[in-house]
Coordinates of C-alpha atoms and ligand atoms in Angstrom, one line a residue:
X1 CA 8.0 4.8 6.1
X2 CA 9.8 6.6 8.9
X3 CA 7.7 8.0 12.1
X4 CA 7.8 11.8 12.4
X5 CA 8.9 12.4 16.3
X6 CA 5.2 13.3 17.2
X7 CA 3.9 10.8 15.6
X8 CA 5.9 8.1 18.0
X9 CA 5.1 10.2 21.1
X10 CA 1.0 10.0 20.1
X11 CA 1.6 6.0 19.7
X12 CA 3.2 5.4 22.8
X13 CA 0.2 7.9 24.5
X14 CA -2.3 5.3 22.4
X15 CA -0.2 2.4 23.9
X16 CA 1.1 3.3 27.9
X17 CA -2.5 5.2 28.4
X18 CA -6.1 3.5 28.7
X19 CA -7.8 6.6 28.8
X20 CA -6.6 8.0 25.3
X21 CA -8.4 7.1 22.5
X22 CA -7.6 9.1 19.6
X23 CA -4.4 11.6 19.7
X24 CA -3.6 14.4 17.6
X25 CA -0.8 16.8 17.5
X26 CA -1.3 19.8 15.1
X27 CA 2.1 22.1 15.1
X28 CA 0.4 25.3 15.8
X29 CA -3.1 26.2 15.8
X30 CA -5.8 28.5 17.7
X31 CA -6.7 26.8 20.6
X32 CA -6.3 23.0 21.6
X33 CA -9.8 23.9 23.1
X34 CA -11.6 25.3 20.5
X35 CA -10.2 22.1 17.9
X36 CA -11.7 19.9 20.6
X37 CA -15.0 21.4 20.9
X38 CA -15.7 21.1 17.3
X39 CA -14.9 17.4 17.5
X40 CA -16.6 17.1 20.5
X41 CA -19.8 18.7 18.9
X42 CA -19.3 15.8 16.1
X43 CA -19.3 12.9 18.2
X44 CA -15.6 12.2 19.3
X45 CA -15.0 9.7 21.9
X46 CA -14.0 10.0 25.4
X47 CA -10.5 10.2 25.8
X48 CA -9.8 12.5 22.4
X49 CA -6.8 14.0 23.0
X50 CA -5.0 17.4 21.3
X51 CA -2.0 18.2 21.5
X52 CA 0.3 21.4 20.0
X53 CA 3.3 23.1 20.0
X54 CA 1.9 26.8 19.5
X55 CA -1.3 28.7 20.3
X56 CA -2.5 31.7 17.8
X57 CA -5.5 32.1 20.2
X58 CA -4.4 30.1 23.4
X59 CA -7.7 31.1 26.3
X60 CA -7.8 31.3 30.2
X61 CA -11.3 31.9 31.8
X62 CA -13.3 35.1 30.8
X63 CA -11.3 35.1 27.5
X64 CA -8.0 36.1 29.0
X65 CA -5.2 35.4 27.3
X66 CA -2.7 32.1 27.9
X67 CA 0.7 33.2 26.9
X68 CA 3.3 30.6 25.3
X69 CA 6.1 30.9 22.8
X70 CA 6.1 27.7 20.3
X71 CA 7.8 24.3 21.5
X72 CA 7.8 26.1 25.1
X73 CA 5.3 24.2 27.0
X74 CA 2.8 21.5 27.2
X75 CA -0.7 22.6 25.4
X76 CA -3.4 19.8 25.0
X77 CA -6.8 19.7 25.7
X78 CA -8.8 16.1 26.9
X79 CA -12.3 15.0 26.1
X80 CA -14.8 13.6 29.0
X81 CA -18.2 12.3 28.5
X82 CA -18.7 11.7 32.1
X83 CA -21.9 10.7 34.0
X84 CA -22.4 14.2 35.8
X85 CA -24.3 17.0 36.0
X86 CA -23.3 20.6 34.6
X87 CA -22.5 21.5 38.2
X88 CA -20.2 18.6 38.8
X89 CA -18.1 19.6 36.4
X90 CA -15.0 21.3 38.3
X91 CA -14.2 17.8 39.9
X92 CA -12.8 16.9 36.4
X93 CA -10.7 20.8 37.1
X94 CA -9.7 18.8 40.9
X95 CA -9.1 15.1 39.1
X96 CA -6.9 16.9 36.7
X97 CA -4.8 19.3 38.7
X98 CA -4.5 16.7 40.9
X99 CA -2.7 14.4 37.8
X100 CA -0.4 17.1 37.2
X101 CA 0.9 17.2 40.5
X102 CA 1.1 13.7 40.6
X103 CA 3.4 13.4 37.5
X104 CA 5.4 16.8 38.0
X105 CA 6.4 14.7 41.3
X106 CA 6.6 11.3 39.6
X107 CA 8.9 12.3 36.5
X108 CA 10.8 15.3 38.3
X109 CA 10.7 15.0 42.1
X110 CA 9.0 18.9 42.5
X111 CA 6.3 19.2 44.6
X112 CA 3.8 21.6 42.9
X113 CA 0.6 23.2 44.7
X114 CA -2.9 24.4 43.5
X115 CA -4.4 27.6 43.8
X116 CA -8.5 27.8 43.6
X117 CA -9.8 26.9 41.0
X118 CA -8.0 26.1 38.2
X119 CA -3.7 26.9 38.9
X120 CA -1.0 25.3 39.0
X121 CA 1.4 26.9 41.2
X122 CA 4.5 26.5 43.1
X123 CA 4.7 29.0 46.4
X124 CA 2.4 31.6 44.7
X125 CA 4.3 31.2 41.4
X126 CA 1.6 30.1 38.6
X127 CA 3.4 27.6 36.2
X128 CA 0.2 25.9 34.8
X129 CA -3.4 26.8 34.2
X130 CA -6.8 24.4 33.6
X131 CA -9.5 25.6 31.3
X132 CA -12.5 23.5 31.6
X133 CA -15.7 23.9 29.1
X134 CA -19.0 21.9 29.0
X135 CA -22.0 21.4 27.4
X136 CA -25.1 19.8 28.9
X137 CA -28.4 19.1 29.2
X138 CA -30.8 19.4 32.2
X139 CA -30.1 16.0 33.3
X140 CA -26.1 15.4 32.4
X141 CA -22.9 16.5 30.8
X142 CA -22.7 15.6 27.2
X143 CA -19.2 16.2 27.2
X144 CA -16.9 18.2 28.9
X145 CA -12.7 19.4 27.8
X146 CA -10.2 20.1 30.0
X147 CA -7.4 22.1 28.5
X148 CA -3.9 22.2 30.5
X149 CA -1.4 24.8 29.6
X150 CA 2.0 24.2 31.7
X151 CA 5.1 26.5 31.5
X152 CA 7.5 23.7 30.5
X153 CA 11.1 25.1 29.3
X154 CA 11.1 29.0 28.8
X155 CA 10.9 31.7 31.2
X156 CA 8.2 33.6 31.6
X157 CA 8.6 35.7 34.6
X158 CA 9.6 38.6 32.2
X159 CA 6.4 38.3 30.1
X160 CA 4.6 42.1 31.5
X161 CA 1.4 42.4 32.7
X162 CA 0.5 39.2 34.3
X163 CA -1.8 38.9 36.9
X164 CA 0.2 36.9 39.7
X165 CA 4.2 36.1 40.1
X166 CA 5.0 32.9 37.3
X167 CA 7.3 30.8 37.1
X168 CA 8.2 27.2 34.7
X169 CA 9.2 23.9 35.3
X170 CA 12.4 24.5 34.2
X171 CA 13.2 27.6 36.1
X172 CA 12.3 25.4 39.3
X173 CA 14.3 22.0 38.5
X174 CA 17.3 24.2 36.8
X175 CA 17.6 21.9 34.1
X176 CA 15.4 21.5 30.3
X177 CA 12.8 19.2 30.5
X178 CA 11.3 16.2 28.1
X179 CA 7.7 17.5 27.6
X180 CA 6.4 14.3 26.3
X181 CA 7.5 12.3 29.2
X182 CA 5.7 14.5 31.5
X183 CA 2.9 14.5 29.3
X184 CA 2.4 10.5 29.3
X185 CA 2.6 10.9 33.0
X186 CA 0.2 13.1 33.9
X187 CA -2.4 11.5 31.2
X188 CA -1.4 8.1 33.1
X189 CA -2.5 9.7 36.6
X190 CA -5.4 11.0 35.1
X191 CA -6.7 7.7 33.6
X192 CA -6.3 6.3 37.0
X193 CA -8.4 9.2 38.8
X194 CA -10.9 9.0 36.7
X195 CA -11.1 5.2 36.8
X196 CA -11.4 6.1 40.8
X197 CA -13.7 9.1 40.3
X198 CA -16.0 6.4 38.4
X199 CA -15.8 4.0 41.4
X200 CA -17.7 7.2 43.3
X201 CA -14.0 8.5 45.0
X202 CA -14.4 12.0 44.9
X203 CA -11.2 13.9 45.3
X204 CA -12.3 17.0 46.5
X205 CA -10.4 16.8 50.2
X206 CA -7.2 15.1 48.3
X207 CA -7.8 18.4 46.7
X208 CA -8.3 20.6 49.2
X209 CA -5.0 19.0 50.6
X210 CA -3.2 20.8 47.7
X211 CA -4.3 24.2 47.5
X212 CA -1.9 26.7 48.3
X213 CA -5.3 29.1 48.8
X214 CA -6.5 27.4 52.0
X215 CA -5.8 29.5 55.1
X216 CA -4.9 32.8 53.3
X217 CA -6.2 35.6 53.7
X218 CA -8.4 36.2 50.3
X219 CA -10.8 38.8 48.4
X220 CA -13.3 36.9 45.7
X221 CA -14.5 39.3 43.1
X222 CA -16.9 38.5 40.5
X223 CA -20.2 40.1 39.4
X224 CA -21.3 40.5 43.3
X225 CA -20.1 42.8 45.8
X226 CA -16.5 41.5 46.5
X227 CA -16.0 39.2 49.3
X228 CA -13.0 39.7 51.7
X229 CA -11.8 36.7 54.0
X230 CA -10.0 33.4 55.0
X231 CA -10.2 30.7 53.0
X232 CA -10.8 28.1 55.2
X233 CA -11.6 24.9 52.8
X234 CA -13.7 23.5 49.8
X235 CA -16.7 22.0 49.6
X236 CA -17.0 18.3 47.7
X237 CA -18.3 20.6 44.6
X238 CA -15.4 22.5 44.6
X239 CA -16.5 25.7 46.4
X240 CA -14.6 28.0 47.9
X241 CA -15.4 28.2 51.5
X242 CA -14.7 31.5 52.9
X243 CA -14.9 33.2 56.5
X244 CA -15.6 36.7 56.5
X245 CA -15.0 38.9 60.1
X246 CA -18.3 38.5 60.9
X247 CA -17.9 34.4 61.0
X248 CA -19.9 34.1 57.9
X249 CA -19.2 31.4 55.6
X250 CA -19.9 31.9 52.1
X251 CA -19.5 29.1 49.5
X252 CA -17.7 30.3 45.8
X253 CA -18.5 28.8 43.0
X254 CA -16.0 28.8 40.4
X255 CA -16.7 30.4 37.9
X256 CA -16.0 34.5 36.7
X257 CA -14.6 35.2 40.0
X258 CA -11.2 35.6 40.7
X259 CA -9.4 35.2 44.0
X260 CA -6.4 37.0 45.0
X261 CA -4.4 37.2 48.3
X262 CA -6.1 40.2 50.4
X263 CA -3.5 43.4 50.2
X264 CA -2.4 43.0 46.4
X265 CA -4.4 43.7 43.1
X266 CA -5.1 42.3 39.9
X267 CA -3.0 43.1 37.0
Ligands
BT5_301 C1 -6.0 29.7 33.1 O1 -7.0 30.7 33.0 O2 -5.1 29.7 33.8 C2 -6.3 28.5 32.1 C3 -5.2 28.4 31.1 C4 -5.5 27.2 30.2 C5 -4.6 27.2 29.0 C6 -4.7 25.9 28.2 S1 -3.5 25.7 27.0 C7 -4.4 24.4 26.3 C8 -5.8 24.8 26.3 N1 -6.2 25.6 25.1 C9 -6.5 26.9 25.5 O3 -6.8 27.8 24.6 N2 -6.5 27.0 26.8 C10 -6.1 25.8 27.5 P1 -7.1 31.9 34.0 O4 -7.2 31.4 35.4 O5 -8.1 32.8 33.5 O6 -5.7 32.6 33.9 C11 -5.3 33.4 32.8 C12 -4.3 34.4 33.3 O7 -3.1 33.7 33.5 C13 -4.0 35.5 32.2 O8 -4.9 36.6 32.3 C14 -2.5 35.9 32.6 O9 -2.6 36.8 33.7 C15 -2.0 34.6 33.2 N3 -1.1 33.9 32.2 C16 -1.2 33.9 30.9 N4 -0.3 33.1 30.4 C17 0.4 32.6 31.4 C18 1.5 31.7 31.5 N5 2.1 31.1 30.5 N6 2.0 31.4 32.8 C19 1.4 32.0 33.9 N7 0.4 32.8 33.8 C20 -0.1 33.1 32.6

């Protein structure tokens, strides 16, 4: 019988990737997150992989919403069962951001940057976004889901009310782009950080490398008093190290804070 498309793209995911276990693609559906949770919760492997073409109830952090018309954009969501604690978790945020840049400059030549913690971004322009849930016990992880939404081939900079300037892939290469060759690639980079991740290589300077955030003048506000400053690097965890007037360094933890450039204001 004859493959549906998405059924070829999942084998050649099952075949080209070590990491990817089982592979689903579901047309539409609420959240590549929330699918994966419930499998998670059953006892899915490591490297169970979601994949859709529409979001009913696509999430950013602190419920906000992650905006993409259908067949726009790469939507999937990856299982980890790592050996770490809760509070190592955001290195899986670093390992995969870090994946994404490596195949957006593999497959299309574009240099991409970071923003603290969890964006894609290309010169202040958000084109992606990481959503990483857990659940754990005192000692360890049980599992953890990274989901990855990326503006592929539609333009959202007319979309109102969003928080920062955003831009897509496609508005930044000029040209339409195939989604499942990009999404091989970064699931290909990601299999190989995490091999190195297991080896004890922590890419937390490699990160801090890419993050458009470091040096800029910022303002963190979360449920504390709001904290106004230079970011001035990351700790191995993933904090946010920022020097206030006074010299101070505080350490952010990501989390329900959000960090934008000192002088402008959330949407
Ligand atoms: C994020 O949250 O950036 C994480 C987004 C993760 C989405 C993926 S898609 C697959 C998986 N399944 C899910 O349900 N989620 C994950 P945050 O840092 O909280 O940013 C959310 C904010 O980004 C929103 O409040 C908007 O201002 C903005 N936003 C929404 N859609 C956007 C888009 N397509 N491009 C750029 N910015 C967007």
């Amino acid at each position: 019988m004859a493959q549906t498309f998405e059924q070829e793209t999942l084998q050649v995911l099952l075949r080209d990737v070590p990491f990817v276990t089982e592979a689903r693609y579901l047309p539409s559906t609420t959240s590549t997150n929330d699918v994966l949770k419930t499998l998670a919760a059953d006892g899915a492997p490591e490297g169970t992989l979601i994949v859709t073409d529409e979001q009913t109830a696509g999430r950013g952090r602190l419920d906000r919403k992650w905006i993409a018309p259908p067949a726009s954009s790469l939507l999937f969501s990856v299982l980890f069962r790592p050996v770490l604690a809760a509070q190592q978790a955001h290195v899986l945020t670093m390992l995969c951001s870090l994946g994404v840049r490596d195949a957006v400059r593999d497959t299309l030549g574009l240099n991409v940057g970071l923003k603290w913690p969890n964006d894609i971004v290309h010169r202040g322009h958000k084109l992606g976004g990481l959503l990483t849930e857990i659940d754990a016990d005192t000692e360890r992880l049980r599992w953890a889901i990274v989901g990855i939404g990326i503006n592929v081939n539609w333009d959202p900079s007319a979309v109102p009310g969003l928080a920062q300037p955003v831009t897509s892939l496609s508005n930044l290469v000029g040209a339409p782009i195939l989604r499942q060759d990009l999404l091989r690639s970064i699931l290909q980079a990601v299999s190989r950080r995490y091999d190195a991740l297991k080896t004890g290589l922590w890419p937390a300077r490699e990160w801090e490398g890419a993050l458009e955030t470091i040096g800029q003048r910022v303002v963190v506000e979360g449920p504390a008093t709001p904290i106004e400053g230079t970011a001035v690097g990351v700790a191995p965890d993933g904090a946010l190290l920022v020097r206030t007037a006074s010299g101070q360094v505080h350490r952010v933890v990501a989390g329900d804070v959000s960090v934008r450039p000192s002088g402008t204001h959330d949407a």
